Amino acid sequence: MPQPEDHVHQFAEVALSNITRDYPYAAHHLARSLADIVPAAEKNPAFANSFDWHSSVHMHYLLASLLGTEAGRSASWRDPALEVLTSHLSENNMTAEATFLRNNPSWERPYGWAWAVELNRVLNASDVAELQNLGSNTQVLADTVFDLVAAWLPKVAEPVRHGVHSNTAFGLRRILIGARTQNRHNVVDVVAGATRRFFAEDAAWNFRQERSGHDFLSPGLCEADLMAEVLTDDELVTWLPAFLSELDPKSPALTPVKVLDPTDGQQSHLYGLGLSVAASVMRLVPKLEVIAEPRGDNELMARAKGMLTRVEALMVPGLEAAVSDEYMSSHWVATFAREALQQRRNAHQISRTNEIATN
């Protein structure tokens, strides 16, 4: 299995190509009058590229992330990447994008919102001076998302529990992490409160019948990922094994789905499904192991370790699709591929640390 650094140049080239490609573009927005029927770049001057708004946002995020790697510091694409990011993420463009979100408060909710927060977070955390400066520009976008989340969640009766963009748990986890980083305690509190209200009573999620033919997320694993961020350790000891009780290495949810038509934009979501499932498994398995060990719960420990054996098979199709010539997958999959590879490296480092401590 390749390492994160093995794909830095390929992913950067894909990201740079995407965010400088205007068409094809899927402009999803409410037109209140003929005046709203204008070229996408007039409404969204930064993110009218990479096929759609949310893909553009997370491809900017991916490129910014790659610039901070060792390979990115001396890469031939470094200067063009910084030039494009500086142009797209200008103060004026970010103000325009934030204004559009405020004027259309349900648009790109919560998936695009989450990636806007992630973009701001990675820029602020970068040790590349040019990217830190862009973090100041994108702050208005992140603050807009935080304000929209705080206004929206108290009015939500039930979460969205399916495997595409409007999935509630996937977006809220990333927004929560971003809000914590910026000490936005009001947003942290409202997300945590909604999370408990939505999911605290859930148990024995049915992983055998969960996925559909155009999912790129596992609703169950997204929920578990979010709850692992919100619950206390004592609460998680009870909730997580109960919720994941129907998940084992043989579950269909841990088997990659073959994409029969890569040109079908909906079906190509399945490449991302394998990657996002693998990343969730790698985050959650160490938590299950920590729960199982003091209990002497050999069954839970074996099931957790068995889940990890499925990771490589889940990731392979998406890694190939991320850098393919098929635009329906290459305009977005690389972000998920990069995150899965990073999570795999983190999981190996944790495992190695635990082995050393045990010995």
PDB file of C-alpha atoms in Angstrom, residues 16 67 72-86 130:
ATOM      1  CA  LEU A  16      -4.302  22.384  -9.491  1.00  0.00           C
ATOM      2  CA  LEU A  67       2.066  22.661  -0.060  1.00  0.00           C
ATOM      3  CA  GLY A  72       5.643  20.312  -1.711  1.00  0.00           C
ATOM      4  CA  ARG A  73       8.306  22.712  -0.462  1.00  0.00           C
ATOM      5  CA  SER A  74      10.539  22.137  -3.473  1.00  0.00           C
ATOM      6  CA  ALA A  75       8.016  20.998  -6.077  1.00  0.00           C
ATOM      7  CA  SER A  76       7.804  22.448  -9.558  1.00  0.00           C
ATOM      8  CA  TRP A  77       4.111  23.140  -9.006  1.00  0.00           C
ATOM      9  CA  ARG A  78       4.680  25.117  -5.781  1.00  0.00           C
ATOM     10  CA  ASP A  79       4.779  28.615  -7.272  1.00  0.00           C
ATOM     11  CA  PRO A  80       1.814  28.080  -9.637  1.00  0.00           C
ATOM     12  CA  ALA A  81      -0.170  26.597  -6.747  1.00  0.00           C
ATOM     13  CA  LEU A  82       0.546  29.541  -4.460  1.00  0.00           C
ATOM     14  CA  GLU A  83      -0.311  31.947  -7.258  1.00  0.00           C
ATOM     15  CA  VAL A  84      -3.676  30.328  -7.938  1.00  0.00           C
ATOM     16  CA  LEU A  85      -4.568  30.016  -4.257  1.00  0.00           C
ATOM     17  CA  THR A  86      -3.628  33.636  -3.631  1.00  0.00           C
ATOM     18  CA  GLU A 130       1.602  32.759   2.196  1.00  0.00           C
TER      19      GLU A 130
END
